Coordinates of C-alpha atoms in Angstrom, one line a residue:
X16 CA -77.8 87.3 -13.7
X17 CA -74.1 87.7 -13.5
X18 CA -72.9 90.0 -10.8
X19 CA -69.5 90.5 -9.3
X20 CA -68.2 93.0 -6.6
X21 CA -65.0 93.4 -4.8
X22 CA -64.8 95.9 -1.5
X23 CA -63.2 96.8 1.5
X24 CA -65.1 98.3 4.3
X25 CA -64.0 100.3 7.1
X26 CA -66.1 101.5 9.8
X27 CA -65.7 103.9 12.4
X28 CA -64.8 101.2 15.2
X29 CA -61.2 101.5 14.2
X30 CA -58.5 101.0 11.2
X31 CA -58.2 98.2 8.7
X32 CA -54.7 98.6 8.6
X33 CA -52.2 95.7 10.0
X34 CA -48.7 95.3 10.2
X35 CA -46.9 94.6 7.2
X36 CA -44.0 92.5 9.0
X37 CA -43.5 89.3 7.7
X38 CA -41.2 88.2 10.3
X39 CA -44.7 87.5 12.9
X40 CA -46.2 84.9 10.8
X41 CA -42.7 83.2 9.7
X42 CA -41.5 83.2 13.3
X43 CA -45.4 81.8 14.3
X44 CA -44.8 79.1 11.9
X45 CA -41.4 78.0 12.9
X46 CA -42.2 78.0 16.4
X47 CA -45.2 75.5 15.6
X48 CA -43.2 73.4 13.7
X49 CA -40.6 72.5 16.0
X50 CA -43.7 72.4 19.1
X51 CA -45.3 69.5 16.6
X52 CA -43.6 67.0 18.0
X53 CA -44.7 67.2 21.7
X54 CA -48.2 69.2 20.7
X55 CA -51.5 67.8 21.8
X56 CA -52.8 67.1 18.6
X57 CA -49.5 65.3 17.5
X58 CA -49.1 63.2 20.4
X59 CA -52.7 62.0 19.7
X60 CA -51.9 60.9 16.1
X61 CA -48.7 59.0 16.9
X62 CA -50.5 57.7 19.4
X63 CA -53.6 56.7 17.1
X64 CA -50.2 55.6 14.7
X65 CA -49.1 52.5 17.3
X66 CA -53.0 51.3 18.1
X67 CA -53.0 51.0 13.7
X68 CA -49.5 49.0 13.9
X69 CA -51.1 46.9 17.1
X70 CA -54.4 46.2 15.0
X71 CA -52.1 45.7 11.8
X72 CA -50.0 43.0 13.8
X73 CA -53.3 41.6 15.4
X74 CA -55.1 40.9 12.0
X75 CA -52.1 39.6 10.6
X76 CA -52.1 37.4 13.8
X77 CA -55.4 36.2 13.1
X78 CA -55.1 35.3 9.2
X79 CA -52.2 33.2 9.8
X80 CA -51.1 32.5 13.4
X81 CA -54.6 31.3 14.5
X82 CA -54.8 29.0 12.3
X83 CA -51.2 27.6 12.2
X84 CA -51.9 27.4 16.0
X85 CA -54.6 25.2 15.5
X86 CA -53.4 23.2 13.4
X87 CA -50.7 22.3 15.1
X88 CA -52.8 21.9 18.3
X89 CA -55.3 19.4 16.4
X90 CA -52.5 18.0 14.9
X91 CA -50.8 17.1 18.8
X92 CA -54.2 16.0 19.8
X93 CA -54.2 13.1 16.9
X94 CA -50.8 11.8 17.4
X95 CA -52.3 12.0 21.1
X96 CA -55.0 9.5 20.2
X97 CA -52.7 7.3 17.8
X98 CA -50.6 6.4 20.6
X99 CA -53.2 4.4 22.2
X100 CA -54.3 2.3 19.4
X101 CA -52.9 -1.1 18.4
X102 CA -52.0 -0.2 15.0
X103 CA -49.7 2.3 14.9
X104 CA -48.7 2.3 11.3
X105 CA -52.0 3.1 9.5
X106 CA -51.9 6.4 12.1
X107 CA -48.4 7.6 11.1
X108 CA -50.3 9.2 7.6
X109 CA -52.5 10.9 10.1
X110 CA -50.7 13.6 10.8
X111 CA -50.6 16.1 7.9
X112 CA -54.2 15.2 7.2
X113 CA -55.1 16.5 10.6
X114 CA -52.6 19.5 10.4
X115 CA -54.8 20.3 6.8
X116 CA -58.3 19.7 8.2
X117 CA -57.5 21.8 11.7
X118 CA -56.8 24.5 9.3
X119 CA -59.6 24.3 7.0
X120 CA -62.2 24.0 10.2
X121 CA -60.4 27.3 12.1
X122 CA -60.1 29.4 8.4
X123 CA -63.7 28.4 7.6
X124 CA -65.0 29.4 10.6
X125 CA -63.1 32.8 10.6
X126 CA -64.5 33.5 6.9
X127 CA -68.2 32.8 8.7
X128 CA -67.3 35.7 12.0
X129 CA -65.3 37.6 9.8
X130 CA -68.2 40.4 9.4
X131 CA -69.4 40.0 13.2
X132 CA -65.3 40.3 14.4
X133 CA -65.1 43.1 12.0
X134 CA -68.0 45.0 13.1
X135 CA -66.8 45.2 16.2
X136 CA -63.7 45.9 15.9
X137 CA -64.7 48.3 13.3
X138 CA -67.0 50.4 16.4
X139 CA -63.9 50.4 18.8
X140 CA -62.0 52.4 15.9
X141 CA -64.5 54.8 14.7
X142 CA -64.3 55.4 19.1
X143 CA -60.8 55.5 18.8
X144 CA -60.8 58.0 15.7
X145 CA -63.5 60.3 17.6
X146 CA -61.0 60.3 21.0
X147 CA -57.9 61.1 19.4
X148 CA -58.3 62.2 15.9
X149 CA -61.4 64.3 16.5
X150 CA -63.1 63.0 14.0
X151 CA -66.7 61.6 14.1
X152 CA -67.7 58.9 11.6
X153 CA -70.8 57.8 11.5
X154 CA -71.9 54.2 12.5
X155 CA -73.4 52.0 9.7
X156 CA -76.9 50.6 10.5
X157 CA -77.3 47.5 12.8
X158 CA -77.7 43.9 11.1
X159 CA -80.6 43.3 9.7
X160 CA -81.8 39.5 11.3
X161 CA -84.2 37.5 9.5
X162 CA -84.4 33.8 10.9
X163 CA -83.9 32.9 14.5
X164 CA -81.8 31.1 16.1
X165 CA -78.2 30.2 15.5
X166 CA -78.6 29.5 11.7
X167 CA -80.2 33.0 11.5
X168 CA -77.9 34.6 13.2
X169 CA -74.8 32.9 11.0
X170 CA -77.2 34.2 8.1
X171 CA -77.6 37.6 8.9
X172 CA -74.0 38.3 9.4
X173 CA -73.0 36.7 6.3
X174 CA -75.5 39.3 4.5
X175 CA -74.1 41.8 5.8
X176 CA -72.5 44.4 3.7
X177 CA -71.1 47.2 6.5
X178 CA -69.6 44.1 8.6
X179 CA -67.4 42.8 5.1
X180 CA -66.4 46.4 4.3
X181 CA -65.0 46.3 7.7
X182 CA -63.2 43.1 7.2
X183 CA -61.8 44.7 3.7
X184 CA -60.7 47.9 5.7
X185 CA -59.2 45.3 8.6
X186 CA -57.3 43.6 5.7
X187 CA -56.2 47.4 4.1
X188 CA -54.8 48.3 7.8
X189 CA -52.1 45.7 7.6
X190 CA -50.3 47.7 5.0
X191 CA -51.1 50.8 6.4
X192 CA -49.6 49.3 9.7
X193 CA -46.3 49.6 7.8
X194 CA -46.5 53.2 7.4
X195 CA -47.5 53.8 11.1
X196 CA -45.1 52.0 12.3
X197 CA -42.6 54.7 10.3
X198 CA -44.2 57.4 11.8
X199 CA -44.1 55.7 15.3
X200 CA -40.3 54.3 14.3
X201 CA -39.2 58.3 13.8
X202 CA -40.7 59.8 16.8
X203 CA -39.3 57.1 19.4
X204 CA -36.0 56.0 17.3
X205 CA -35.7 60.3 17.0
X206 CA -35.8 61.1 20.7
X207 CA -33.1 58.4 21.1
X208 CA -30.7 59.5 18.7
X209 CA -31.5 62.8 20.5
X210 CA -29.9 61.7 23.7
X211 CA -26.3 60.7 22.5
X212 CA -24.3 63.6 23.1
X213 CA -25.8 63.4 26.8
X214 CA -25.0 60.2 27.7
X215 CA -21.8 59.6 25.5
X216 CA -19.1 60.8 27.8
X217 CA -20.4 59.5 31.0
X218 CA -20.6 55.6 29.4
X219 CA -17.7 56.1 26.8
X220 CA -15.1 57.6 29.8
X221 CA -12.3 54.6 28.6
X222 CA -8.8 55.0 29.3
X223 CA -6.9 55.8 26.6
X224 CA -5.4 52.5 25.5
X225 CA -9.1 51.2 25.3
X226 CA -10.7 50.7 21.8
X227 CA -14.8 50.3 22.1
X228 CA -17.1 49.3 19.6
X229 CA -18.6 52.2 17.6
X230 CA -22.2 52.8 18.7
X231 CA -25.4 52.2 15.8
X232 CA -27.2 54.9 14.8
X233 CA -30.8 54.1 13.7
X234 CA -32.4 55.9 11.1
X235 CA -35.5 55.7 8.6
X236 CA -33.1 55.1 5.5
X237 CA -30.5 53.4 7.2
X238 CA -27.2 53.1 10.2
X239 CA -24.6 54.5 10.5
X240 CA -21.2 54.2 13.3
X241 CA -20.6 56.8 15.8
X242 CA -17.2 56.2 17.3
X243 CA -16.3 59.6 18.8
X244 CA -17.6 62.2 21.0
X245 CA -17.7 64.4 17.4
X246 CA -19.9 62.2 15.9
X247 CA -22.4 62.1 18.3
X248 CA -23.6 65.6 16.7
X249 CA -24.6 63.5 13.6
X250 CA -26.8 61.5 15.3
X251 CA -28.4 64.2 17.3
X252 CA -29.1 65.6 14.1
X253 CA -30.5 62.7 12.5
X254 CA -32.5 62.3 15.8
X255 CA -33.9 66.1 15.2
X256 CA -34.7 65.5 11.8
X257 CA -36.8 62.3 12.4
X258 CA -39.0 64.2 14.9
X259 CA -39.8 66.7 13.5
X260 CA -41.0 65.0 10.2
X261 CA -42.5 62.3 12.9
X262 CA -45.8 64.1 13.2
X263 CA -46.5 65.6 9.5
X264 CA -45.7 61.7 8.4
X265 CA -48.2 60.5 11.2
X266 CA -50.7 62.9 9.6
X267 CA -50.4 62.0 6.5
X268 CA -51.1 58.6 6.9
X269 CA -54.0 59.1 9.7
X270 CA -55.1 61.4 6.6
X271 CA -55.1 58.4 4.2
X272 CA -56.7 56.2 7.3
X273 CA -59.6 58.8 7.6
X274 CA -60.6 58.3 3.8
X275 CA -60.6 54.8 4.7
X276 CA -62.5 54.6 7.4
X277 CA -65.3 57.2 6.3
X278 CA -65.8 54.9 3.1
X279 CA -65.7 51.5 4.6
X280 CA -66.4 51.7 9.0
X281 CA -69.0 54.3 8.2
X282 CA -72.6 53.6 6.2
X283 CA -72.1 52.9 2.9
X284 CA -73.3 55.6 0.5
X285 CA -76.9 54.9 -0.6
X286 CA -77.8 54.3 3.4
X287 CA -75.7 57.5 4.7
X288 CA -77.5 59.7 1.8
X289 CA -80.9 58.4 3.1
X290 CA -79.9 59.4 6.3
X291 CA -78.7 62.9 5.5
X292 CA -82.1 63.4 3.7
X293 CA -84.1 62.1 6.9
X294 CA -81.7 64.8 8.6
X295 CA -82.1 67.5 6.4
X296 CA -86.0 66.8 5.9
X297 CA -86.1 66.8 9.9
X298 CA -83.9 69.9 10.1
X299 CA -86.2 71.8 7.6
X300 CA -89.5 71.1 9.4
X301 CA -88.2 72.1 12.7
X302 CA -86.4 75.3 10.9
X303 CA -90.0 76.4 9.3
X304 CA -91.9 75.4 12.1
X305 CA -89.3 77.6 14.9
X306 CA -89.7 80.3 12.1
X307 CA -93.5 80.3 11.4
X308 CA -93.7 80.5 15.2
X309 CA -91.6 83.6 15.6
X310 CA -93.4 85.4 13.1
X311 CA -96.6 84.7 15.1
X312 CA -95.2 85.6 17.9
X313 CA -93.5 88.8 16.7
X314 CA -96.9 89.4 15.4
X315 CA -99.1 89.0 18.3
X316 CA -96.5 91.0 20.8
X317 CA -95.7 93.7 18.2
X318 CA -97.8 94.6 15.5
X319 CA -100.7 93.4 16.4
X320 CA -100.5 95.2 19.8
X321 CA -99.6 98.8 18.1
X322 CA -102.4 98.5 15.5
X323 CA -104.8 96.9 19.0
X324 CA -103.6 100.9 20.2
X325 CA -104.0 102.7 17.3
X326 CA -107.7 101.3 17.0
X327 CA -108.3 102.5 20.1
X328 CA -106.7 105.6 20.3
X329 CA -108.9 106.6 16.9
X330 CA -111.9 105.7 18.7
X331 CA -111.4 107.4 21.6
X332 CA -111.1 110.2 19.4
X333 CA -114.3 109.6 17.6
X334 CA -115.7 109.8 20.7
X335 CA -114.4 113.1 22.1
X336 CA -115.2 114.8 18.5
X337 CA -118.6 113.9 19.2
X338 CA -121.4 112.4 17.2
X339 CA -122.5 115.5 15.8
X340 CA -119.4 117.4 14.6
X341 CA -118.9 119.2 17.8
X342 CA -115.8 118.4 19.6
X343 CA -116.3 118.0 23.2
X344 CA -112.3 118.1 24.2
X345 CA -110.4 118.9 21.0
X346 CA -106.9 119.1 22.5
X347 CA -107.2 115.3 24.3
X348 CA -109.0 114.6 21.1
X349 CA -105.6 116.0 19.2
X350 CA -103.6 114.2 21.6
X351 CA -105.4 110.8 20.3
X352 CA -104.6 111.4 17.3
X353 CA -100.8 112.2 17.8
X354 CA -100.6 108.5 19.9
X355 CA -102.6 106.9 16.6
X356 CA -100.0 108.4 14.6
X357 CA -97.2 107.2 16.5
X358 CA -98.5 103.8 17.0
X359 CA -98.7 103.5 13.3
X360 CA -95.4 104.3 12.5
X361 CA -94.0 102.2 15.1
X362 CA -96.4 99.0 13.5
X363 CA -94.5 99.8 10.7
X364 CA -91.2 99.4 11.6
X365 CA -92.0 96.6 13.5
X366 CA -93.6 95.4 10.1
X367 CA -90.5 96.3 8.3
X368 CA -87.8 94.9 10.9
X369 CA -90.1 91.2 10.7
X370 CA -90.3 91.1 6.8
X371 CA -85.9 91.9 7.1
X372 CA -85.7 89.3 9.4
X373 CA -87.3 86.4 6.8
X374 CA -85.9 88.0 3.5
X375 CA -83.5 91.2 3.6
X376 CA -84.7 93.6 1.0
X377 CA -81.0 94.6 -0.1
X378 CA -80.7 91.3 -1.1
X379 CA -82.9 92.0 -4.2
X380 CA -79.9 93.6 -5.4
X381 CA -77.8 90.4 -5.3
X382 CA -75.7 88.5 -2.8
X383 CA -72.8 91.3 -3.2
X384 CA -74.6 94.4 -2.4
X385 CA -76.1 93.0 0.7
X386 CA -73.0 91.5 2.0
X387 CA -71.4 95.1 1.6
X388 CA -74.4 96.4 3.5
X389 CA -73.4 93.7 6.5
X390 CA -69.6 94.9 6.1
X391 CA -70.5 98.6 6.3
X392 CA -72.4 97.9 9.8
X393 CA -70.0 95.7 11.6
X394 CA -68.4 97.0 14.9
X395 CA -64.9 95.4 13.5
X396 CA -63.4 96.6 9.9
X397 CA -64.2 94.2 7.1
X398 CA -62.8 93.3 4.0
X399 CA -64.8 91.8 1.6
X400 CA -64.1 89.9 -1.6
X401 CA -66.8 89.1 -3.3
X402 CA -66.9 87.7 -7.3
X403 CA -70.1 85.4 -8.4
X404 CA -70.7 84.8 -11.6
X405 CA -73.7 83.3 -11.5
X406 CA -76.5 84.5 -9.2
X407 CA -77.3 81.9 -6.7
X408 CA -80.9 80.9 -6.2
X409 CA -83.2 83.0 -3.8
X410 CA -82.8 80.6 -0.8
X411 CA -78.8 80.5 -1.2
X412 CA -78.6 83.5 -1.1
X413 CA -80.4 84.1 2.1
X414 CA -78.5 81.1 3.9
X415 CA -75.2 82.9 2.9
X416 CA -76.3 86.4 3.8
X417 CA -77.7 84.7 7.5
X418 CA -74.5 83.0 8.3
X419 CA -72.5 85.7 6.9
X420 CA -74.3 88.3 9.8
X421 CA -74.5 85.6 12.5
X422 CA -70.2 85.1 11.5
X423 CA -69.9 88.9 12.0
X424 CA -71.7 89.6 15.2
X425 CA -70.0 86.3 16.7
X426 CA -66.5 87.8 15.7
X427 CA -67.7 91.5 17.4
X428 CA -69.0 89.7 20.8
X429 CA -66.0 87.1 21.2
X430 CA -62.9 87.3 18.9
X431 CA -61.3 90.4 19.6
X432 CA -60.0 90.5 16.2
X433 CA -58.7 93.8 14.9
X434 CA -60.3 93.0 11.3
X435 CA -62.3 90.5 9.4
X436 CA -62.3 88.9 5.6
X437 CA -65.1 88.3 3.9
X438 CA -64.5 86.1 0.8
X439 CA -67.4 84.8 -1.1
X440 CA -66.6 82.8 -4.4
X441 CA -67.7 80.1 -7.1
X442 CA -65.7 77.5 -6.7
X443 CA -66.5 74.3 -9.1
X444 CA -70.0 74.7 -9.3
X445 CA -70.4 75.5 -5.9
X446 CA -70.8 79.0 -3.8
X447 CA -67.9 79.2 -1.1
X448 CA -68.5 82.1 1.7
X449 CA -64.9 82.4 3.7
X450 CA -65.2 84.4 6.9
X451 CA -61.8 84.8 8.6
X452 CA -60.8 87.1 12.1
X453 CA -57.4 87.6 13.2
X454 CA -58.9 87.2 17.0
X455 CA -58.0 85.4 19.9
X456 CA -60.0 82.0 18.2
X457 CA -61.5 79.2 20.4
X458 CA -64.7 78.6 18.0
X459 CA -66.5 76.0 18.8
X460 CA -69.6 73.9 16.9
X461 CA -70.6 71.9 19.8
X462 CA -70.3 74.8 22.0
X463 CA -73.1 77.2 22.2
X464 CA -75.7 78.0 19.4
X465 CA -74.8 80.3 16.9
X466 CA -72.1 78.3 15.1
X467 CA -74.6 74.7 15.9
X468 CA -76.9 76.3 14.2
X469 CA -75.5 77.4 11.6
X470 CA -74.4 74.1 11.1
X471 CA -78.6 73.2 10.8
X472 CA -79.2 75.7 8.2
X473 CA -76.3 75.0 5.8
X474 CA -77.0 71.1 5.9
X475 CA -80.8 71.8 5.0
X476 CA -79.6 72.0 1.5
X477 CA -76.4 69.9 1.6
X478 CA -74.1 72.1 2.3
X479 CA -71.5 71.9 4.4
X480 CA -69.5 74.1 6.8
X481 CA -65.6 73.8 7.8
X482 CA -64.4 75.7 11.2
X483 CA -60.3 76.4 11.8
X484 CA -60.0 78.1 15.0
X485 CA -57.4 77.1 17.2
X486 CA -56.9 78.5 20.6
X487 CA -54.7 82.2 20.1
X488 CA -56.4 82.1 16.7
X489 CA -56.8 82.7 13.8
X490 CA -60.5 82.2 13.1
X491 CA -61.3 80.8 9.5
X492 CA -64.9 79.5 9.0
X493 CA -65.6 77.9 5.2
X494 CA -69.1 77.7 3.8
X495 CA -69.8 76.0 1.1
X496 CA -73.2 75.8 -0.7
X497 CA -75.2 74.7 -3.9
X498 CA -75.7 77.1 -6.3
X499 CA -79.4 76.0 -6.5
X500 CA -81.3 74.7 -3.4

C-alpha cells in the first residue's frame, strides 16, 4: 500500500510562524566558527590529534628503534666478550653476525607480542576515544586460551584475530600520525604567528643604523620573511587562517580515525552482530515481558475493578427488585442501575485507552494519518512532512508512531521550543522519522528514560537512533528503521 501525506499542524498553544531573518542563523554560524578553535569539543580533538602523533612516533619507535637498539647493544656485548679471548682475529667477523642475530631475536619476538602489545594498547585508545571524542566503541571479546602454561599462552595470542587487527590499525596510525601532526602543527604554529604584531616592537626597538635579520614565518605550505613592523600583519593573518582551519582538519582526520577504529579496535563483524542479536533478543524479552505486565496490571486495577462494581451494583439491584417482581426500594434500586451504567462506560474507556496504548487504532489508516493525529494534539505547533511510498510493516509503524509521541511530549515538558518538524521519509530502503525543536536543547541518551528507552525499542529491530542537541539548541533527533521488522 503506497501512501504519502504532507502537513502542517498548528494548534491552539501558539503560532507556527518564525522569523524570516536570515542574518540569526548566518551570524550563529560565524560566531561558532571563529569559537572552534578554543571550543570544548575542539580542544578535545586536537588534543586526541597529539596522543595519535605520540602513538604514531611510538610504534614507529618500536618497528625500528627497538631493534636497532638491540642490536647494537648485543652487538657491544660480543666485542665485550672477544676482548678476553686469546684469539682475537677469528672474533673480528663477529660483529655483524651478532648485530644480524640481535635483530632477528628482538623482531621475532615482537612479531610473537605483537597481538598481546596491540591489544592493550588498542583498550587504552578505545578509553581515550570514549574521554575525548565521545565516542564509545565496543571492546572485542577476550582471548580465547586453550593450552596452559607459557606455550599456551604464546598460542592463544598468536590466534588471535582482534589482537592482529589491532596491530594492522597500530601500523595504519603511523600515517595517520602525519596528518595529526598538521592539525596539531596549525593550531600551535597558528597562535604563534598570532602573536607577532604584539611582540615585534618591543624586541625589534633597533636604532636606526641597525639592520636585523628578517623573522621566519611558519606555515602549512611554506615560510616566508617578515622584516618590518608592516609585515607582521601577514603573519597574523596566516596565524588566523591556520586556527581556524586547525579544528575542522582535526575533525576530519579523528573522522577517518573513528572508521578505523570501529572496524579494527572493536569486535570484528560476525562477533559484534551476534552480540547485537543477544542484545536485541534480550531487549525484546524484557520489552514483552514489562508490556505483558502492564496490561495485567492495567487490567486488574482498572477494568477488572469497574466490571468487579458493575456486578455488584446489578445484584444489588436484583435484590432490591425483589424475587417476585415487586420492587422493595425502586429509586435505590434506580440508583444501582445508574452506578452499573456508569461503571460500564468507564470499563470501556479504560478498555479502549489500554488497547491505544499497545496498537493505536488511527494507525490502521497508515503511518501518515496517525502522525497527523499526534501533530494535531501537541501543546507546541508542528510541522509535519511525511512522504512513504511504501507502507512499512505493522510493527514499524508502531515503533515510529511510539517514539514519534514520546519525541513530542519530551519537547512540550523540556525544550521550550516555539515549533517542532516532523519529517518522516524512505530513504534507501529504509524509513527515516526526523523530529527537530528549535528549543533550548541539552538532550541526553544516558540521562533519564525517555530518550534510553527509546534507544531499546529502536535497536529491537536494528534500527538505530542519532541525537544532535547541543546546549542553547537546536534539538534534532534521527530515526532510522527497516521497512520490515
Amino acid at each position: 500500500m503506497a501512501s504519502s501525506a504532507r502537513v502542517t499542524a498548528t494548534t491552539a498553544g501558539g503560532s507556527s510562524d518564525t522569523p524570516a531573518s536570515g542574518a540569526g542563523p548566518v551570524a550563529a554560524a560565524l560566531q561558532s566558527f571563529v569559537r572552534a578553535p578554543f571550543a570544548p569539543r575542539h580542544l578535545r580533538e586536537l588534543l586526541f590529534c597529539l596522543i595519535g602523533v605520540a602513538v604514531g612516533a611510538g610504534v614507529v619507535w618500536v618497528l625500528f628503534g627497538v631493534p636497532l637498539t638491540a642490536a647494537l647493544i648485543g652487538r657491544a656485548l660480543v666485542g665485550v666478550s672477544s676482548t678476553t679471548r686469546a684469539a682475537q682475529l677469528p672474533a673480528r667477523g663477529t660483529g655483524p653476525l651478532a648485530l644480524l642475530a640481535g635483530a632477528q631475536i628482538v623482531v621475532l619476538l615482537l612479531v610473537v607480542l605483537a597481538p598481546r602489545i596491540a591489544r592493550g594498547a588498542g583498550s587504552v585508545l578505545r578509553w581515550l576515544a570514549r574521554a575525548l571524542l565521545e565516542d564509545a566503541i565496543a571492546a572485542p571479546p577476550p582471548v580465547k586460551r586453550r593450552g596452559r602454561g607459557p606455550i599456551g599462552w604464546l598460542a592463544a595470542g598468536l590466534r588471535d584475530g582482534a589482537g592482529w587487527r589491532s596491530a594492522a590499525y597500530l601500523l595504519l596510525k603511523v600515517p595517520l600520525a602525519i596528518f595529526d601532526g598538521y592539525a596539531v602543527f596549525c593550531w600551535i604554529v597558528g597562535l604563534v604567528n598570532l602573536t607577532f604584531p604584539f611582540w615585534w616592537r618591543l624586541f625589534r626597538n633597533h636604532p636606526p643604523g641597525v639592520r636585523l635579520d628578517p623573522v621566519a614565518v611558519l606555515t602549512p605550505v611554506g615560510s616566508f620573511r617578515v622584516a618590518t613592523y608592516r609585515g607582521t600583519f601577514a603573519a597574523f593573518a596566516a596565524g588566523a587562517a591556520m586556527l581556524l582551519a586547525a579544528p575542522w582538519i582535526a575533525r576530519g582526520v579523528n573522522g577517518v580515525d573513528r572508521a578505523l577504529m570501529r572496524a579494527l579496535l572493536g569486535p570484528g563483524r560476525l562477533a559484534q552482530r551476534v552480540r547485537d542479536l543477544e542484545e536485541t533478543r534480550a531487549r525484546a524479552v524484557d520489552d514483552t515481558a514489562a508490556l505483558l505486565r502492564r496490561i495485567e496490571r492495567n487490567l486488574h486495577d482498572g477494568a477488572q475493578m469497574r466490571l468487579a462494581a458493575l456486578a455488584m451494583n446489578l445484584g444489588r439491584a436484583k435484590e432490591s427488585l425483589g424475587d417476585d417482581g415487586a420492587a422493595t426500594d425502586l429509586g435505590a434500586a434506580r440508583d444501582l442501575v445508574d452506578a452499573a451504567h456508569r461503571s460500564a462506560k468507564e470499563a470501556l474507556m479504560e478498555l479502549r485507552d489500554l488497547a491505544r496504548g499497545i496498537h493505536p487504532p488511527v494507525l490502521d489508516n497508515g503511518l501518515p494519518d496517525a502522525l497527523a493525529t499526534l501533530a494535531a494534539g501537541s501543546a507546541i505547533p508542528v510541522r509535519l512532512s511525511a512522504d512513504i511510498r511504501n507502507r512499512p510493516s505493522p510493527a514499524i509503524e508502531t515503533i515510529a508512531y511510539f517514539c514519534a509521541a514520546e519525541l513530542l511530549a519530551n519537547a512540550a515538558k523540556h525544550s521550550h521550543a516555539n515549533v517542532i518538524t516532523v519529517e518522516v521519509a524512505q530513504r534507501r530502503g529504509v524509513l527515516l522519522l526526523t523530529v527537530a525543536d528549535d528549543g533550548v536543547g541539552g538532550a541526553d541518551p544516558g540521562v533519564g528514560t525517555g530518550l534510553a528507552g527509546l534507544v531499546q525499542r529502536v535497536r529491537t529491530v536494528d534500527g538505530c537512533i542519532h541525537v544532535a542537541s547541543p546546549p542553547g539548541g537546536p534539538t534534532r533527533v534521527a530515526i532510522e528503521l527497516p521497512l520490515r521488522a
